Amino acid sequence: MKILIVGTGVDAWMTAAVLATAARGVAEIAVQETAPPAEDQRIALPALRGLHARLGIEVGTPLLALRHGGAVEPFGDTGAALEGLSFHHYWLRARADGEPAPLEAWSLTAQAAARGRFAARSADPRSPLSTLDHGLLLDAVAYAQTLKAVALKAGAEVVDHRPDADLVVDAAGEPGDWIDWSAWLPGGARLTGVESRVATFAHDTPLKAGRRARAVTGNVVAVGGALAQIGAADGGDLHLLQTTVSRLAALLPTGPAAVAEFNRLTALAVERARDMAILRWGVLDAPPEELAWKIEQFQSRGRVVMYDEETWPEGAWTHAMLARGVVPKRWDPLVERTPLGAMREMLGRMKAVIERTAEAMPHV
């Protein structure tokens, strides 16, 4: 099987690295570079480190949290699930009775960032350090070069023409059959800086938001910016690329059934990432049906609805909802199995442990 990747930068070379590594001995991978890689910085979610481990690379500067406006959205766990209920239900009950601390007070990652400290996640589930996690800040040019080295080592080759191929990966082209989302996302997120390992963003980047109606058309499959534009410089764009390329390696969509499944799963993944972008900085008047239902369920009873092919974990949705002013009207009544006094004491002990642990972590 012959696969041609047409494009540049991280989009093209992540595709090449993953395909060349996964399909070694099964497929021939060629890359036609169309332009030099863009000189910018990219944010990666924690999940990308798993892909890096499989590719045998270790790159980037650790990031602990994202800041959209005045709200901090930390990576890692916030609190802990108690008796099968998400932690924010206990926080909501305590908050209604006068608990002043914001939700991120129970995030060790957020508290470490606030103190300018950092430590690796512990594999010991009994340790508070096991609740840590981090994303990455990546230099796009250096990252593309690292991925290129992996791809070439795994057998990919660079070509200066377009040879015949069974599958062509478009990692550069202008989107074709376009579903427009500009009414919800007139602008995208723009990285403005990093301080104490917290990335901050402005939301003033003009954007032609939307996605291709089909990721695969004929023998051409779109990835990265050729597939969708949601302006999610907070890690959503790069995560979409990662999941699309991983799906491409798993399905190699050249037959009708594989193409249909690839298109279905890719559309779901793009729409889930779109919904988070709309929630964080987009227009919430008449949002997409799935996001509207997610907001309604959270506002009604604090439940986070998780669909198939979600990009962001439940905790990220909770923080984003609260940051946008979507506050549940009630908590899960099962939290009332614990007497209020005992619950407040439990939350206080947990918060104190988090603060002590953060204080003991090394300075950045």
Short mmCIF file of N, CA, C and O in Angstrom, two decimals, residues 56 95 233 353:
data_model
loop_
_atom_site.label_atom_id
_atom_site.label_comp_id
_atom_site.label_asym_id
_atom_site.label_seq_id
_atom_site.Cartn_x
_atom_site.Cartn_y
_atom_site.Cartn_z
N GLY A 56 8.71 7.27 20.92
CA GLY A 56 10.04 7.30 21.50
C GLY A 56 10.65 8.68 21.57
O GLY A 56 11.87 8.85 21.46
N ARG A 95 -20.42 25.02 48.91
CA ARG A 95 -20.45 26.40 48.42
C ARG A 95 -21.77 27.08 48.75
O ARG A 95 -21.80 28.27 49.12
N ALA A 233 -6.45 26.83 19.93
CA ALA A 233 -5.02 26.85 20.21
C ALA A 233 -4.71 26.42 21.64
O ALA A 233 -3.54 26.37 22.04
N VAL A 353 -4.36 19.00 52.77
CA VAL A 353 -3.37 18.06 52.24
C VAL A 353 -2.84 18.56 50.89
O VAL A 353 -1.64 18.52 50.62
#
